Amino acid sequence: MILQRSVCRNLNKFRNLYSFRQYSTIASTNENTLKIENIKNKLKDAPNLSEFIKLEQQKNTKIDEKDNGEVYIPPPYLRNSEITGEGRRVYVESYGCQMNFADTEVINSIMKSSGYQITDSDSNADVIFLNTCAIRENAESKIWGRLSELRAQKRKLKNGQLLVGVLGCMAERLKQKLLESEMKVDLVVGPDAYRSLPSLLSAIEDGEQQTAINVMLSADETYADIAPVRTSQNSVSAYVSIMRGCNNMCSYCIVPFTRGKERSRPVQSILEEVKQLSEQGYKEITLLGQNVNSYNYLEEEHHVENTEKRLPRDGFNTIYKSPKKGVTFTQLIDQVSLVDPEMRIRFTSPHPKDFPDDLLHLIKERPNICKSLHIPAQSGNSNVLKNMRRGYTRESYIELINTIRRVLPEATISSDFISGFCHETEEEHLDTLSLLEYVKFDHAFMFYYSLREKTHAHRTMKDDVPLDVKSKRLQQVVDTFYRVLKQNTHKEIGKKHLVLIDRISKRSDKHYIGRTDTNKKVIIPNHFKDSAEPINVGDYVLVEIEDGSEITLKGNPIMKSSIEHFQQYQHKKVMINEN
Ligand code: 5AD
Ligand code: SF4
């Protein structure tokens, strides 16, 4: 039998309808029961294959007649708004920063509420999304490699059985080029357009379009009303996205182009999500944003201009006008930390310019705001910082570090570094090494410069540090960082920390991995020496550090504890039996 092209396309839908029919009979009592029952009733009279083809052919005849004034009414079993995605499995693979991992939870939520099933394996998926990163060239190379694997996977299947979408920053950067590539990408969707995913997929599946794209950036999208679907196995820590985008325009960075302008999520929706996470038993949340501490939400009652000194910090500049009204990050984290005093609060990724003293004092005052700060320096030389358009000098950065050390002497500090930026001389590079020695960072993300098209550096500067020099300088940065860190971690021996147990160690099921408030990884035995009381994932445990020779500390669990108990212990208000 020869079928019209559109009939063939809808056969795909027919297949989905039937796989849904099977799925609906095996699904028992879950939140979808009502929806499933409704659809099941509708499916009672669904056609068999030959009836289906007949109906489809009639339908096409009617479409042809539409121009003659006849209105086409789709058959009930094909109503899009009700059956989009039912029974089909979506797998989302995340690359890059934590923001992307948090976005994947939003994407999962959007897909789930459109009737898709979220799967944790690419092997049984009908739709595969790659949630991508574009920050450096090698981040994109990884995606191209993965797309080529998926193209091979598609070839093995019959056409149309697997749809592949590229989402996120690389989608936003390359746009149409991705669809025009050899990689057989079906869908391209930027970071502000995830709400359109189901309808775009539908357009492809219905055969209205062969491919689909939406890379519109938004001035106000924060996905505030979407409850993230947390697919990670980790039930201890969760991300809470509080703002999106970046206004800074550092000269090397593609982020402002792929993620758009800064916008902040309403305070109330953040507090509600945090409350829910606390009720679900999460013990740690990380507030997320491209410039998390630039958070500024304009609420009705804050429409009055605030005359007190606001951001940026003295000695720091911005290329944009800092807002004079609205709820600041300090005010937000103040409220967030009060939701559950036994839930740890972290935040990333901040900018050094947005660390006012009142934020530092709040962190000191609140035992559940972690004393671990990420302060990305990028370089230790003022001239390079100027070329990078970072808005601060080596001196003002050091002044901030000195203030932090004074207010929060126990805090750990981490940073990002870029080696071999345009025009960087050997002397300027040595200033970065000396900054590493001075600050003694506890953690660092270190890269060599990767030119990104469209950025200020691409337009105005020459990428003139040869690759071998970039690599050599990066290696020196890495070596210096680890050498200083080793001296630092040695000082941990004998210290007592409150460790939140994250998971069972992958190397030994008799050990747990946890983290200190200062974000140091600690491995401990899964039982106390002198007590049969069990230790569980999600417990706070008082731990004495016994070995600090590696990056991961080794500790001895002393007793179960809590944020409050540990604080009293630190202030010598409670004693413990330390034998
Ligand atoms: N090349 C190398 N590293 C970069 N980063 C951002 N853009 C580039 C680039 N073009 C680094 C910065 C930033 C981190 C997220 O990635 O250190 O803080
Ligand atoms: Fe990129 Fe600078 Fe914005 Fe960070 S602050 S996302 S490095 S432009």
XYZ file of N, CA and C in Angstrom, residues 250-367:
354
model
N 32.572 40.702 30.862
C 34.023 40.499 30.937
C 34.478 40.220 29.505
N 35.639 40.736 29.132
C 35.952 40.782 27.707
C 36.156 39.406 27.069
N 36.457 38.379 27.879
C 36.712 37.039 27.334
C 35.458 36.166 27.283
N 34.357 36.639 27.849
C 33.279 35.711 28.221
C 32.060 35.731 27.279
N 31.602 34.572 26.927
C 30.473 34.421 26.008
C 29.122 34.431 26.749
N 29.190 34.248 28.075
C 27.952 34.073 28.853
C 26.901 35.175 28.650
N 27.289 36.473 28.681
C 26.254 37.494 28.483
C 25.533 37.345 27.139
N 26.209 36.737 26.152
C 25.580 36.563 24.831
C 24.694 35.320 24.783
N 25.043 34.320 25.586
C 24.251 33.086 25.520
C 23.154 33.054 26.578
N 23.337 33.820 27.637
C 22.361 33.748 28.730
C 21.601 35.059 28.935
N 22.002 36.100 28.206
C 21.244 37.343 28.233
C 21.448 38.170 29.490
N 20.575 39.137 29.652
C 20.703 40.132 30.730
C 20.284 39.552 32.080
N 20.817 40.186 33.124
C 20.482 39.749 34.485
C 19.018 39.974 34.804
N 18.412 39.000 35.433
C 17.064 39.166 35.978
C 16.933 38.248 37.182
N 16.189 38.713 38.182
C 16.118 37.978 39.444
C 14.735 37.408 39.672
N 14.735 36.283 40.321
C 13.485 35.566 40.591
C 12.808 36.168 41.828
N 11.470 36.235 41.837
C 10.796 36.828 42.992
C 11.173 36.140 44.313
N 11.339 36.960 45.362
C 11.750 36.464 46.685
C 10.824 35.348 47.163
N 9.509 35.604 47.046
C 8.540 34.675 47.606
C 8.653 33.285 46.988
N 8.865 33.234 45.679
C 8.933 31.913 45.031
C 10.211 31.178 45.454
N 11.268 31.935 45.736
C 12.509 31.299 46.223
C 12.262 30.726 47.618
N 11.645 31.551 48.475
C 11.419 31.095 49.856
C 10.518 29.865 49.886
N 9.520 29.862 49.007
C 8.622 28.694 48.963
C 9.368 27.435 48.554
N 10.224 27.569 47.549
C 10.991 26.388 47.111
C 11.912 25.892 48.235
N 12.538 26.836 48.927
C 13.448 26.460 50.020
C 12.660 25.744 51.124
N 11.485 26.273 51.431
C 10.634 25.657 52.468
C 10.286 24.220 52.076
N 9.901 24.062 50.817
C 9.542 22.707 50.336
C 10.725 21.754 50.458
N 11.905 22.248 50.071
C 13.096 21.388 50.140
C 13.380 20.988 51.583
N 13.178 21.922 52.493
C 13.403 21.614 53.910
C 12.398 20.551 54.360
N 11.140 20.712 53.944
C 10.110 19.718 54.327
C 10.416 18.344 53.729
N 11.038 18.349 52.542
C 11.382 17.058 51.911
C 12.641 16.444 52.511
N 13.262 17.143 53.443
C 14.408 16.570 54.155
C 15.770 16.937 53.580
N 15.814 17.846 52.612
C 17.127 18.273 52.099
C 17.887 18.990 53.217
N 19.203 18.793 53.234
C 20.011 19.362 54.315
C 20.902 20.500 53.831
N 20.945 20.678 52.532
C 21.848 21.708 52.002
C 21.272 22.246 50.700
N 21.259 23.564 50.572
C 20.862 24.121 49.275
C 21.964 25.057 48.772
N 22.072 25.110 47.456
C 23.021 26.043 46.844
C 22.222 27.017 45.991
N 22.276 28.287 46.371
C 21.605 29.318 45.581
C 22.447 29.555 44.331
N 21.786 29.533 43.185
C 22.532 29.596 41.923
C 22.185 30.812 41.091
N 23.191 31.299 40.386
C 22.982 32.368 39.412
C 24.306 32.642 38.728
N 24.267 33.159 37.497
C 25.519 33.477 36.796
C 26.304 34.523 37.569
N 25.571 35.386 38.255
C 26.164 36.400 39.127
C 25.317 36.441 40.369
N 25.414 35.387 41.131
C 24.414 35.128 42.160
C 24.273 36.287 43.144
N 25.403 36.922 43.495
C 25.306 37.991 44.502
C 24.976 39.359 43.900
N 24.691 39.398 42.594
C 24.129 40.633 42.005
C 22.605 40.585 42.102
N 22.084 39.522 42.728
C 20.630 39.376 42.856
C 20.010 40.707 43.244
N 18.955 41.094 42.558
C 18.229 42.315 42.894
C 16.804 42.181 42.384
N 15.891 42.020 43.319
C 14.493 41.859 42.896
C 13.675 43.076 43.318
N 13.047 43.677 42.324
C 12.248 44.874 42.560
C 10.834 44.466 42.952
N 10.499 44.741 44.211
C 9.146 44.439 44.680
C 8.427 45.754 44.924
N 7.074 45.707 44.952
C 6.296 46.930 45.138
C 6.805 47.770 46.311
N 6.956 47.103 47.482
C 7.286 47.872 48.688
C 8.729 48.400 48.679
N 9.508 47.956 47.687
C 10.885 48.443 47.627
C 11.070 49.478 46.525
N 9.961 50.022 46.055
C 10.074 50.982 44.965
C 10.679 52.314 45.393
N 10.817 52.501 46.713
C 11.423 53.741 47.210
C 12.933 53.633 47.034
N 13.512 54.699 46.532
C 14.965 54.654 46.322
C 15.690 54.593 47.660
N 16.664 53.697 47.713
C 17.404 53.492 48.936
C 18.678 54.333 48.860
N 18.896 55.196 49.850
C 20.033 56.110 49.735
C 21.312 55.517 50.324
N 21.183 54.420 51.108
C 22.387 53.840 51.716
C 23.300 53.281 50.613
N 24.569 53.136 50.950
C 25.551 52.666 49.952
C 25.184 51.262 49.504
N 25.061 51.084 48.205
C 24.755 49.760 47.682
C 25.935 49.282 46.854
N 25.694 48.268 46.034
C 26.779 47.680 45.256
C 27.226 48.647 44.157
N 28.405 48.519 43.562
C 29.433 47.555 43.927
C 30.245 48.015 45.137
N 31.063 47.118 45.643
C 31.936 47.390 46.764
C 32.956 48.481 46.388
N 33.400 49.273 47.378
C 34.432 50.294 47.092
C 35.641 49.627 46.453
N 36.190 50.279 45.443
C 37.357 49.718 44.754
C 36.967 48.831 43.581
N 35.665 48.640 43.376
C 35.170 47.804 42.273
C 34.233 48.647 41.391
N 34.279 48.382 40.090
C 33.428 49.135 39.156
C 32.580 48.194 38.327
N 31.492 48.758 37.777
C 30.691 47.970 36.827
C 30.553 48.786 35.554
N 30.278 48.090 34.448
C 30.063 48.844 33.209
C 28.587 49.227 33.107
N 27.779 48.714 34.036
C 26.348 49.056 34.025
C 26.014 49.789 35.320
N 24.851 50.446 35.347
C 24.423 51.211 36.520
C 23.848 50.245 37.544
N 24.401 50.210 38.726
C 23.873 49.293 39.745
C 22.505 49.784 40.211
N 21.564 48.851 40.425
C 20.216 49.273 40.828
C 20.215 49.955 42.197
N 19.354 50.945 42.331
C 19.290 51.705 43.592
C 18.134 51.236 44.458
N 17.279 50.384 43.908
C 16.153 49.879 44.695
C 16.071 48.360 44.530
N 15.240 47.771 45.386
C 15.012 46.333 45.248
C 15.656 45.522 46.356
N 15.241 44.245 46.446
C 15.768 43.333 47.472
C 17.150 42.873 47.032
N 18.140 43.070 47.882
C 19.510 42.704 47.524
C 19.789 41.233 47.877
N 20.948 40.752 47.457
C 21.331 39.372 47.772
C 21.450 39.181 49.287
N 22.028 40.185 49.964
C 22.184 40.075 51.429
C 20.809 39.924 52.084
N 19.855 40.737 51.620
C 18.507 40.646 52.204
C 17.859 39.307 51.880
N 18.097 38.808 50.685
C 17.508 37.520 50.303
C 18.094 36.384 51.144
N 19.397 36.301 51.230
C 20.029 35.165 51.920
C 19.734 35.246 53.430
N 19.520 36.441 53.908
C 19.080 36.620 55.296
C 17.767 35.843 55.484
N 16.807 36.082 54.607
C 15.504 35.412 54.727
C 15.617 33.907 54.473
N 16.408 33.548 53.456
C 16.550 32.121 53.107
C 17.136 31.341 54.287
N 18.118 31.940 54.957
C 18.803 31.208 56.032
C 17.912 31.022 57.257
N 16.828 31.815 57.337
C 15.930 31.671 58.491
C 14.882 30.580 58.283
N 14.740 30.092 57.040
C 13.691 29.097 56.757
C 13.903 27.836 57.591
N 15.121 27.337 57.612
C 15.419 26.128 58.379
C 16.859 26.255 58.891
N 17.015 26.545 60.180
C 18.364 26.770 60.720
C 19.259 25.529 60.636
N 18.651 24.365 60.352
C 19.453 23.144 60.239
C 19.756 22.792 58.780
N 19.457 23.723 57.876
C 19.763 23.478 56.464
C 20.920 24.401 56.061
N 21.977 23.790 55.503
C 23.129 24.581 55.073
C 22.807 25.390 53.814
N 23.329 26.600 53.764
C 23.122 27.450 52.580
C 24.483 27.758 51.956
N 24.599 27.452 50.651
C 25.782 27.861 49.883
C 25.299 28.723 48.722
N 26.206 29.377 48.041
C 25.797 30.123 46.845
C 26.934 30.184 45.840
N 26.574 30.128 44.566
C 27.557 30.221 43.502
C 26.838 30.571 42.194
N 27.503 31.275 41.255
C 28.849 31.763 41.283
C 28.804 33.278 41.465
N 29.510 33.770 42.468
C 29.453 35.207 42.732
C 30.522 36.003 41.989
N 30.379 37.316 42.032
C 31.390 38.221 41.485
C 31.991 38.990 42.669
N 33.311 39.217 42.680
C 33.929 39.898 43.830
C 33.335 41.278 44.113
N 32.829 41.958 43.088
C 32.338 43.330 43.302
C 31.098 43.362 44.204
N 30.383 42.233 44.304
C 29.117 42.225 45.040
C 29.216 41.549 46.405
N 30.326 41.814 47.104
C 30.496 41.305 48.474
C 30.538 42.479 49.456
N 29.397 43.099 49.738
C 29.430 44.208 50.694
C 29.748 43.682 52.097
N 30.212 44.566 52.975
C 30.542 44.138 54.342
C 29.340 43.535 55.060
N 28.136 44.090 54.795
C 26.983 43.543 55.541
C 26.712 42.082 55.151
N 27.074 41.674 53.934
C 26.934 40.256 53.558
C 27.929 39.406 54.366
N 29.147 39.899 54.480
C 30.164 39.152 55.243
C 29.742 39.014 56.706
N 29.182 40.091 57.260
C 28.760 40.029 58.668
C 27.571 39.090 58.849
N 26.690 39.066 57.853
C 25.544 38.138 57.941
C 26.043 36.687 57.923
N 27.016 36.421 57.033
C 27.565 35.056 56.942
C 28.185 34.660 58.296
N 28.843 35.614 58.919
C 29.471 35.342 60.226
C 28.405 34.994 61.271
N 27.325 35.770 61.215
C 26.292 35.669 62.250
C 25.449 34.397 62.130
N 25.240 33.915 60.904
C 24.332 32.777 60.685
C 25.106 31.474 60.577
N 24.927 30.582 61.560
C 25.708 29.337 61.519
C 25.373 28.446 60.330
